[in-house]
CSV table of C-alpha atoms in Angstrom, one decimal:
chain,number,residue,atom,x,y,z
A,1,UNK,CA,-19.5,-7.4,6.6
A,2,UNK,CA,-17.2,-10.3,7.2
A,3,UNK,CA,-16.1,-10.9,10.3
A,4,UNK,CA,-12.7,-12.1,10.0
A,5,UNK,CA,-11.8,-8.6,8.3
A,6,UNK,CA,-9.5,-7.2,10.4
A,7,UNK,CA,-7.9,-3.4,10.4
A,8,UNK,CA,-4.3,-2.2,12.3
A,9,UNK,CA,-4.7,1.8,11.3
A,10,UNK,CA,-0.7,3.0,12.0
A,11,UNK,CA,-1.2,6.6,14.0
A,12,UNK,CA,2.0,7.0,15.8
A,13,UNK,CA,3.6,9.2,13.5
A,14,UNK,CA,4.7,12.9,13.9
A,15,UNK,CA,4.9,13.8,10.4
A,16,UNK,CA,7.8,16.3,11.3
A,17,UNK,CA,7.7,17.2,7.8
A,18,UNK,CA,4.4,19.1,7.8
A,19,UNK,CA,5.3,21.5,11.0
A,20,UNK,CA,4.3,24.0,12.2
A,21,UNK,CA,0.8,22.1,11.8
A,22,UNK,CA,2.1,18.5,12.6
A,23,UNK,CA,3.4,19.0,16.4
A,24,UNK,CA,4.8,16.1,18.6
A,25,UNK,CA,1.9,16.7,21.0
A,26,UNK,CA,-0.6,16.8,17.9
A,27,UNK,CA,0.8,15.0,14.5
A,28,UNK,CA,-0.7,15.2,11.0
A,29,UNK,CA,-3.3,12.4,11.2
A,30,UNK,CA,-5.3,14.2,13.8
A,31,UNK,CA,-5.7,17.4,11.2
A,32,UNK,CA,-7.9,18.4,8.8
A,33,UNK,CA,-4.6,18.7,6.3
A,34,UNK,CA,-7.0,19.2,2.9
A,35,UNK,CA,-9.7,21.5,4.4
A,36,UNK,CA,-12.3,18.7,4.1
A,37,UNK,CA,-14.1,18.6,7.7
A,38,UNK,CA,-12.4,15.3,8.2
A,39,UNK,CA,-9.4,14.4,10.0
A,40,UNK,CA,-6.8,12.4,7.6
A,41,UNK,CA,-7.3,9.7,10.6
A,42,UNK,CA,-11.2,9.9,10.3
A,43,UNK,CA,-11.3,9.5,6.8
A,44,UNK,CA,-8.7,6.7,7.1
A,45,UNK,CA,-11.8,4.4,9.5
A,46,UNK,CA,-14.3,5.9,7.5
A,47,UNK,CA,-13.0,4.2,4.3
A,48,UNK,CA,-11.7,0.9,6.2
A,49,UNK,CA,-15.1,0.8,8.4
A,50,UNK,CA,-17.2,0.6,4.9
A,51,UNK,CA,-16.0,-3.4,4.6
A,52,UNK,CA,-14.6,-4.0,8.0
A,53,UNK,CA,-16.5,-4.1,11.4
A,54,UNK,CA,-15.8,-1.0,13.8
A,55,UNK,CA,-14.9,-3.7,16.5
A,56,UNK,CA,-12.9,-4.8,14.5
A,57,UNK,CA,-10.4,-2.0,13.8
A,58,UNK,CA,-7.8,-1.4,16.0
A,59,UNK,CA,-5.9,1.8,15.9
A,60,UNK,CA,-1.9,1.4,16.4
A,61,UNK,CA,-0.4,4.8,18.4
A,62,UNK,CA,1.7,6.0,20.8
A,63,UNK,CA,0.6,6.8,24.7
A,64,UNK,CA,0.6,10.0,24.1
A,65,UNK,CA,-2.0,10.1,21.8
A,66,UNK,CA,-4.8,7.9,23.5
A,67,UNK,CA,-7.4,10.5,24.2
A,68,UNK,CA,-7.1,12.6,20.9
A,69,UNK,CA,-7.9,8.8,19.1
A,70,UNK,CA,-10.8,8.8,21.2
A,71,UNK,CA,-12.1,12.4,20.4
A,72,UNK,CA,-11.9,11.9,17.2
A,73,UNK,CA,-13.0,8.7,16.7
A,74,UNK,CA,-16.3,7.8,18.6
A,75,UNK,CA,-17.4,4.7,17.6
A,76,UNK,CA,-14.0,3.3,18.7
A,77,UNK,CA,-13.5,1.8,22.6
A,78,UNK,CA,-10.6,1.7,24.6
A,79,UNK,CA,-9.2,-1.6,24.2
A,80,UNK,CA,-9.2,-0.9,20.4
A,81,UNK,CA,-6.5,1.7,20.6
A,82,UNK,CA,-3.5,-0.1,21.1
A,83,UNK,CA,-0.7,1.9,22.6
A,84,UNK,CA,3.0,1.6,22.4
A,85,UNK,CA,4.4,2.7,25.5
A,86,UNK,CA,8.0,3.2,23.4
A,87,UNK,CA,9.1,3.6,19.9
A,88,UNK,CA,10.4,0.9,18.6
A,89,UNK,CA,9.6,1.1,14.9
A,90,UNK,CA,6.8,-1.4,13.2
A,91,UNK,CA,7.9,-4.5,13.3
A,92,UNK,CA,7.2,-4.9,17.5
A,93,UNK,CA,4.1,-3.0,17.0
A,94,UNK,CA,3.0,-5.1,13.9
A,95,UNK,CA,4.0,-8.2,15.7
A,96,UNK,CA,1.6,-7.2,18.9
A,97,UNK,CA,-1.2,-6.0,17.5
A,98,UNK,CA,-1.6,-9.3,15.4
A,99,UNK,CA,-1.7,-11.9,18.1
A,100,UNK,CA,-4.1,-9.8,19.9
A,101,UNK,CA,-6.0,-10.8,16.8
A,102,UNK,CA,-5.0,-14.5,16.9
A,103,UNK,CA,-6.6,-14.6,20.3
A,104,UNK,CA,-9.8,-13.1,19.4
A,105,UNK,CA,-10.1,-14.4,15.9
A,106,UNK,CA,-7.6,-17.4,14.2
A,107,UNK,CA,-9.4,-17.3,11.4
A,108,UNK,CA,-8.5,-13.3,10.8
A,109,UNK,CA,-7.4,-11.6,7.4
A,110,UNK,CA,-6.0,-8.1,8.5
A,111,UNK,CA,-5.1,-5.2,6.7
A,112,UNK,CA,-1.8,-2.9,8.5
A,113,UNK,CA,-2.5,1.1,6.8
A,114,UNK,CA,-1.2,4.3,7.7
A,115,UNK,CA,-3.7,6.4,9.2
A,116,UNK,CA,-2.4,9.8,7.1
A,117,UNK,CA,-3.0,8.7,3.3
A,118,UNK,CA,-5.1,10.4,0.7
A,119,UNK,CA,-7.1,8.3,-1.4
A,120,UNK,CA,-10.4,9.2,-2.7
A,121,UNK,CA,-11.7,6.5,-5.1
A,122,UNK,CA,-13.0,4.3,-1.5
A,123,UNK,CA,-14.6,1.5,-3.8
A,124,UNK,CA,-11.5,0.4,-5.7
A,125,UNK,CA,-9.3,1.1,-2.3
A,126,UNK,CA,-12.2,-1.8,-1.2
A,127,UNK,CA,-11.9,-4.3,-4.1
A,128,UNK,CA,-8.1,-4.4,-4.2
A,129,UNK,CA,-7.6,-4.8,-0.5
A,130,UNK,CA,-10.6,-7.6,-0.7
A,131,UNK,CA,-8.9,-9.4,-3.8
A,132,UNK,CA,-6.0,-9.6,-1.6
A,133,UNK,CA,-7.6,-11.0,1.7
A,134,UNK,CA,-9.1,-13.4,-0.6
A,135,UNK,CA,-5.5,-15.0,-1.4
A,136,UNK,CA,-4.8,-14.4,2.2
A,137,UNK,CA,-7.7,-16.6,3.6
A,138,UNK,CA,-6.6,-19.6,0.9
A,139,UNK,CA,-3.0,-19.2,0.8
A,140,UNK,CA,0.0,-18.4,3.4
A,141,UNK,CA,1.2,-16.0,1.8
A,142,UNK,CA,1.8,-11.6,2.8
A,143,UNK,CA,0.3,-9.3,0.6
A,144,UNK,CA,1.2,-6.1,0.0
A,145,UNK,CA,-0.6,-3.2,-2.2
A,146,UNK,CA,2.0,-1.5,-5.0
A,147,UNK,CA,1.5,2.2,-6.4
A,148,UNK,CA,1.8,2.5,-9.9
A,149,UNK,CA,4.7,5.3,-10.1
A,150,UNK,CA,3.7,8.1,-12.1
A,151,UNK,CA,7.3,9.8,-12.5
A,152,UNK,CA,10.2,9.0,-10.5
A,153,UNK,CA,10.2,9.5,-7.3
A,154,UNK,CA,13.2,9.2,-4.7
A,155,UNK,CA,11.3,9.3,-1.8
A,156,UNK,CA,9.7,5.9,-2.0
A,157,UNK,CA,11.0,2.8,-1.6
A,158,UNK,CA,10.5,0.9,-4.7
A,159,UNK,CA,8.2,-3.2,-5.3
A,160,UNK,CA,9.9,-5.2,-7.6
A,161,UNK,CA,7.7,-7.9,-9.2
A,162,UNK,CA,8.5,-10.9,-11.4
A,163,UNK,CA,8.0,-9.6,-15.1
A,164,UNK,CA,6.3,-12.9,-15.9
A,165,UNK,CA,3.7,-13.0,-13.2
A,166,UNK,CA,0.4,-14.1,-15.4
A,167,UNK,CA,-1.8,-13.2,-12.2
A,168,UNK,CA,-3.2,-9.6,-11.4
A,169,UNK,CA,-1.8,-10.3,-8.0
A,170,UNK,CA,2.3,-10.4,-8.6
A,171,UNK,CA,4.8,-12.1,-7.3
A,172,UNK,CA,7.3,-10.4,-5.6
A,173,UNK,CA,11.3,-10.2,-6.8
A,174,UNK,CA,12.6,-8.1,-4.3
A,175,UNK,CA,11.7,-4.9,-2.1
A,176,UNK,CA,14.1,-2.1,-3.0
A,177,UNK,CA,15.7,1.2,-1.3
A,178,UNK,CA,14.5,4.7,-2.2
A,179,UNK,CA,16.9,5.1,-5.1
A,180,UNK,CA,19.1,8.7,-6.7
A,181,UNK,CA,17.1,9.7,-9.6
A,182,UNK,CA,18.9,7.4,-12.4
A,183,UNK,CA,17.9,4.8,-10.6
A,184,UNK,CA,14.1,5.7,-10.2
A,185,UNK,CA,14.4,6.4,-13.9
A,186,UNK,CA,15.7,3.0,-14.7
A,187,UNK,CA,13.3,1.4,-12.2
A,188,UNK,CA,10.2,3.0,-14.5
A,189,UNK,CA,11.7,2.2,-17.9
A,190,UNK,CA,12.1,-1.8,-16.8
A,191,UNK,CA,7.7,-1.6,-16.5
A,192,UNK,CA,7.7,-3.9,-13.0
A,193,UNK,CA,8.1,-1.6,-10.4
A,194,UNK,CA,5.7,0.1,-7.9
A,195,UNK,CA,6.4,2.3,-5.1
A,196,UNK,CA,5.7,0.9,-1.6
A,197,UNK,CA,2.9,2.8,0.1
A,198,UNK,CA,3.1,0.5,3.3
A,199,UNK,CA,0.1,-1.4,2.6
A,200,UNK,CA,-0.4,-4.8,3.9
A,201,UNK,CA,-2.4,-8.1,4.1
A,202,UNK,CA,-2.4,-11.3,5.4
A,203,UNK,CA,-3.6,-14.0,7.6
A,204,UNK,CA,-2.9,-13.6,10.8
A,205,UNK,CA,-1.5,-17.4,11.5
A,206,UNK,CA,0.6,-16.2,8.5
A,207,UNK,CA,2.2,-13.0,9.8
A,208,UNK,CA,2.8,-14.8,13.3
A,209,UNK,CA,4.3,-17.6,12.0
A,210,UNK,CA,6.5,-15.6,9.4
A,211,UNK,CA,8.0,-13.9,12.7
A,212,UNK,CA,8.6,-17.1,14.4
A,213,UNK,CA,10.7,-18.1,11.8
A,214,UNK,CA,12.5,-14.5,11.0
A,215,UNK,CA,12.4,-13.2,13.9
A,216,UNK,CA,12.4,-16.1,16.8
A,217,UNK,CA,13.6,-13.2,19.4
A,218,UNK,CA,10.8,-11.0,19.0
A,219,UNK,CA,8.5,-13.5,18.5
A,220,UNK,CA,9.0,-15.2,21.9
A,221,UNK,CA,9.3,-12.2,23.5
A,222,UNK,CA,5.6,-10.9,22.4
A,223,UNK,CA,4.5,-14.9,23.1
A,224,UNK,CA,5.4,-14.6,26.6
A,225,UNK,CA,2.3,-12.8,26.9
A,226,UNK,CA,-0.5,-14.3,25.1
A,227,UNK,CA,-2.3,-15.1,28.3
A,228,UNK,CA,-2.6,-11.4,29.4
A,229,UNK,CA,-3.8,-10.2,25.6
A,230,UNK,CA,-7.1,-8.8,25.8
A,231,UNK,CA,-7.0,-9.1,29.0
A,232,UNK,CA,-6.5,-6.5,32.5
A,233,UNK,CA,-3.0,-7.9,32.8
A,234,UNK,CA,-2.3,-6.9,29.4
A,235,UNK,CA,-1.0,-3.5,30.0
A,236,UNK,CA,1.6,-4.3,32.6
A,237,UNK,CA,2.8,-6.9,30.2
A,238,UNK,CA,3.4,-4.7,27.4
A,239,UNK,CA,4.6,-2.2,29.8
A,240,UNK,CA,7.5,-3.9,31.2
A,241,UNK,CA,8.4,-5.9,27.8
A,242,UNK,CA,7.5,-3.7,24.9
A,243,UNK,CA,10.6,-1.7,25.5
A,244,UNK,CA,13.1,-4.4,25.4
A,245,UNK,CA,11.4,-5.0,21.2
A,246,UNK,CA,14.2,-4.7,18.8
A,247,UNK,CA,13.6,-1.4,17.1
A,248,UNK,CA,13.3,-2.6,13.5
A,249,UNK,CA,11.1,-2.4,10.7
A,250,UNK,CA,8.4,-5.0,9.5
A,251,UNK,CA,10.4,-4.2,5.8
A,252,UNK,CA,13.6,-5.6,7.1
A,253,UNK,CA,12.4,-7.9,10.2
A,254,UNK,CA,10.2,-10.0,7.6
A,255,UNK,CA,9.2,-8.7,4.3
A,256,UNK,CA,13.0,-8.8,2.6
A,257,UNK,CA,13.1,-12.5,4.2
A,258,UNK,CA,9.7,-13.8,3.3
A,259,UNK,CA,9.8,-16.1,-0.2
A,260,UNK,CA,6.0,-15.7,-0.4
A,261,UNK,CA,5.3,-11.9,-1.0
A,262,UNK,CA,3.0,-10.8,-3.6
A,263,UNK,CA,2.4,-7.4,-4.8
A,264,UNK,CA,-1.2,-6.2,-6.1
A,265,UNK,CA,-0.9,-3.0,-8.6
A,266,UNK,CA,-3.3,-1.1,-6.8
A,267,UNK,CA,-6.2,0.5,-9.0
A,268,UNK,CA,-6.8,3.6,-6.9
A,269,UNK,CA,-5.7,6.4,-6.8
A,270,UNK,CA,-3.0,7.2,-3.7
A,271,UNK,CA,-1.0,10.5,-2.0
A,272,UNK,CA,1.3,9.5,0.8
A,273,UNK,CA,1.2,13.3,1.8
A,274,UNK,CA,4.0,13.4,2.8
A,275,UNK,CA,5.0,16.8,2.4
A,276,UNK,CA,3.9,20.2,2.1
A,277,UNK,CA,4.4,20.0,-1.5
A,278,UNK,CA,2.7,16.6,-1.8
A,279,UNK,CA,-0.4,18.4,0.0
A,280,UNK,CA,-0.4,21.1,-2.7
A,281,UNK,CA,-0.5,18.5,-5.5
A,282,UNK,CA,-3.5,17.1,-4.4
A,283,UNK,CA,-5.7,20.9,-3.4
A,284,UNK,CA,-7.4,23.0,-5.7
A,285,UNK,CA,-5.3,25.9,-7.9
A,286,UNK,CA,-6.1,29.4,-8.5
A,287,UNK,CA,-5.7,30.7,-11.6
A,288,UNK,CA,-2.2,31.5,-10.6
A,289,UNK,CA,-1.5,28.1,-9.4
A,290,UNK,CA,-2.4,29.1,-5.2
A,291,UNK,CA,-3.4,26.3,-3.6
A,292,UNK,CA,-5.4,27.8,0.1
A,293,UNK,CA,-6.6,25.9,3.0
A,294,UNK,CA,-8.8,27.8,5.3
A,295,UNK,CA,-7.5,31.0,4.7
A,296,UNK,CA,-9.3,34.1,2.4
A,297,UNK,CA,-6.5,35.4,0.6
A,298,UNK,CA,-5.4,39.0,-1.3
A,299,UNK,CA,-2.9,38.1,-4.0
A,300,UNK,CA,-0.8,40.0,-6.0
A,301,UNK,CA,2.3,39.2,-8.1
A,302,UNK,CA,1.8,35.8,-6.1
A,303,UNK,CA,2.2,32.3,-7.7
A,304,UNK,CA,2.9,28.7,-6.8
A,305,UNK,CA,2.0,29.0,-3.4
A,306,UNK,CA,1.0,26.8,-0.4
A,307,UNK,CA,-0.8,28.4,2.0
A,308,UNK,CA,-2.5,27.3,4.9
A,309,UNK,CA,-4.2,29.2,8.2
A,310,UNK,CA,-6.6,28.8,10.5
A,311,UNK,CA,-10.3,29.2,9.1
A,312,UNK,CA,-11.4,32.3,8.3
A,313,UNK,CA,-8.0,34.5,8.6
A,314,UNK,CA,-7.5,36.9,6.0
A,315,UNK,CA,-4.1,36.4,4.2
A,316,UNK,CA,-2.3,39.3,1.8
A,317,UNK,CA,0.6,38.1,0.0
A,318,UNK,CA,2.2,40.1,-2.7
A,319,UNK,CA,5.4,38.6,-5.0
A,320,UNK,CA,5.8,35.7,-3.5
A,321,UNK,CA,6.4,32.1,-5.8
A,322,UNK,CA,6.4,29.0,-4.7
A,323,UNK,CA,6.8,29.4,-1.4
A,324,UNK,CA,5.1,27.3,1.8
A,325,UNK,CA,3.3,29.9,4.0
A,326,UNK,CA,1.9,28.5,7.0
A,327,UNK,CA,0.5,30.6,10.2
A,328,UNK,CA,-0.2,28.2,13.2
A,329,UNK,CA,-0.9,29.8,16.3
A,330,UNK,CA,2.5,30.7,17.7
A,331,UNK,CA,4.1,29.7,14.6
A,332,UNK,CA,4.5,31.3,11.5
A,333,UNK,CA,6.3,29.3,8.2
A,334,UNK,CA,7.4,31.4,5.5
A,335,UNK,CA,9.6,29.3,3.6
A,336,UNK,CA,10.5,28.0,-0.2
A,337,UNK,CA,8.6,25.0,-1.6
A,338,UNK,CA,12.1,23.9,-3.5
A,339,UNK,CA,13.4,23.3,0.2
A,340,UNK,CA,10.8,21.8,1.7
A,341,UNK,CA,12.6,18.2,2.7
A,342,UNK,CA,14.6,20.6,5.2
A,343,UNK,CA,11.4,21.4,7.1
A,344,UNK,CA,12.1,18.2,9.4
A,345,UNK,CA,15.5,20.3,10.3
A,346,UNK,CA,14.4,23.4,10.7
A,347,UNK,CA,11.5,22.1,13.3
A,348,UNK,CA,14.3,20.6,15.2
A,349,UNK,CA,16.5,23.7,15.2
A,350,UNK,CA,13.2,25.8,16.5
A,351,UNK,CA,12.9,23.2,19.0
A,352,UNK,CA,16.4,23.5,20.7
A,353,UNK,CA,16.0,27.5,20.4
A,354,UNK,CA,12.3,28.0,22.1
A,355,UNK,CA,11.3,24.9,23.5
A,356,UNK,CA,9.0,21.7,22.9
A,357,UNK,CA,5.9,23.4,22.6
A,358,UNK,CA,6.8,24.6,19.5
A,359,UNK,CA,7.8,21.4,18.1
């Protein structure tokens, strides 16, 4: 293992989309979302920890979910799970977490990943993010991994690389909004665009610096307490100051202002998950196209489903299609697949009718 490998796992999410399962007081990454035994958050260190020391992962999350990152992940200590005591997007929290680095390591590579992604060939996930560090450690540049679309989706925000890049590691034209359909159309036709799963590299001089010079605010803001990183004074620091971080993204705070991005085509394969439907694409089908997590099932006249229960419950369904059908302790989801992106809403509306705990 190389020491100067570095990991920021992202786990402050709520994944609103995936409710009744994902809950404010228990989001998506802490679940079991694919039936697997594992936690998408466990598999997330697992697959980072293969190449990157356990010390040397930090895990990015909000207060609130301190002690289910410790349950769930064992090998990690305390003053790895680095807690945002408000939300204030990823920029603040990017920003933070890499000169906590700086002081323990200036010589750091570190990779900033979502802790709720599905990617199951581990190996080239490992020599694509490697290939990267390597132009990290020699080079001050940011690195970012691209997914090669596969049709054209309007939920991603789209890479935009220079055509004539002879490298496997791309050059970066431009970073792109989640576009209407034409546009994700066109984007696939022109050959040189990837979606944007959020995947990042680079030196950790090179991230600090980049925010020095984009973001001179923030940056002296977060420098006002180097002294108390990794340290017991830490905590009061961040306490006091975090919240006065300008809520913005590490997309518009550096990456869209940054002339030395670079793209990497990644060679694994990826699921965002998303969605409820983007959690059906990835499951195991019945012969009627069913997709089950948990549950043992009685189906008739029933097809395109998603259904998902706690283990061992016994589900009958009969002529239903393509419908999400979820049964969460107090919560039961009966809804169509085709509306799915209005899940986010409805969990709101449940919210304001019975309560938080439901939300």
């Amino acid at each position: 293992m190389n020491n100067n490998y570095y990991a920021v796992l992202m786990a402050g999410g709520v994944g609103s989309r995936f409710w009744p399962v994902s809950t404010t007081n228990n989001p998506k990454q802490f679940h079991d979302m694919l039936g697997t035994g594992d936690t998408l958050i466990q598999k997330t260190f697992s697959r980072l920890n293969k190449f990157i020391p356990t010390e040397n992962i930090l895990i990015l999350t909000n207060e609130r979910y301190n002690d289910l990152v410790l349950e769930q992940l064992p090998k990690v200590k305390q003053e790895q799970v680095v807690l945002e005591p408000a939300m204030r997007n990823t920029a603040p929290c990017i920003l933070y977490a890499a000169m906590k680095i700086q002081k323990m390591n200036p010589n750091a590579v570190m990779i900033v990943a979502p802790s709720d992604h599905w990617i199951e060939d581990e190996q080239a996930f490992e020599n694509d993010v490697k290939a990267c560090f390597d132009k990290c450690e020699k080079e001050e540049v940011l690195c970012t991994l691209g997914i090669q679309p596969s049709y054209p989706n309007t939920g991603f925000g789209y890479i935009e690389y220079e055509k004539e890049a002879p490298s496997e590691i791309k050059k970066v034209a431009q970073f792109r909004e989640k576009p209407n359909l034409e546009t994700a159309k066109d984007f696939l036709a022109q050959g040189n665009f990837l979606w944007n799963a959020g995947i990042f590299m680079w030196g950790v001089n090179t991230i600090v610096n980049a925010f020095k010079e984009y973001q001179a605010e923030q940056f002296k803001l977060f420098e006002n307490g180097l002294s108390c990183y990794n340290t017991a004074e830490e905590q009061d620091f961040i306490a006091e100051n975090y919240p006065k971080a300008e809520n913005i993204s590490i997309d518009y705070a550096i990456l869209e202002n940054s002339k030395a991005i670079y793209t990497l085509p990644a060679t694994f394969d990826w699921n965002d998950l998303g969605t409820w439907g983007a959690l059906y694409e990835k499951l195991d089908k019945d012969q009627n196209q069913n997709a089950v997590v948990n549950g043992q099932t009685l189906l008739e006249d029933a097809k395109g489903n998603m259904i998902r229960t706690n283990k061992g419950k016994i589900v009958v369904i009969d002529g239903l299609e393509d419908y999400i059908i979820v049964d969460k302790d107090d919560v039961l989801l009966i809804y169509p697949k085709s509306k799915e992106q209005d899940i986010k809403k409805i969990r709101g509306q449940v919210q304001d009718k019975f309560g938080d705990q439901y939300a």
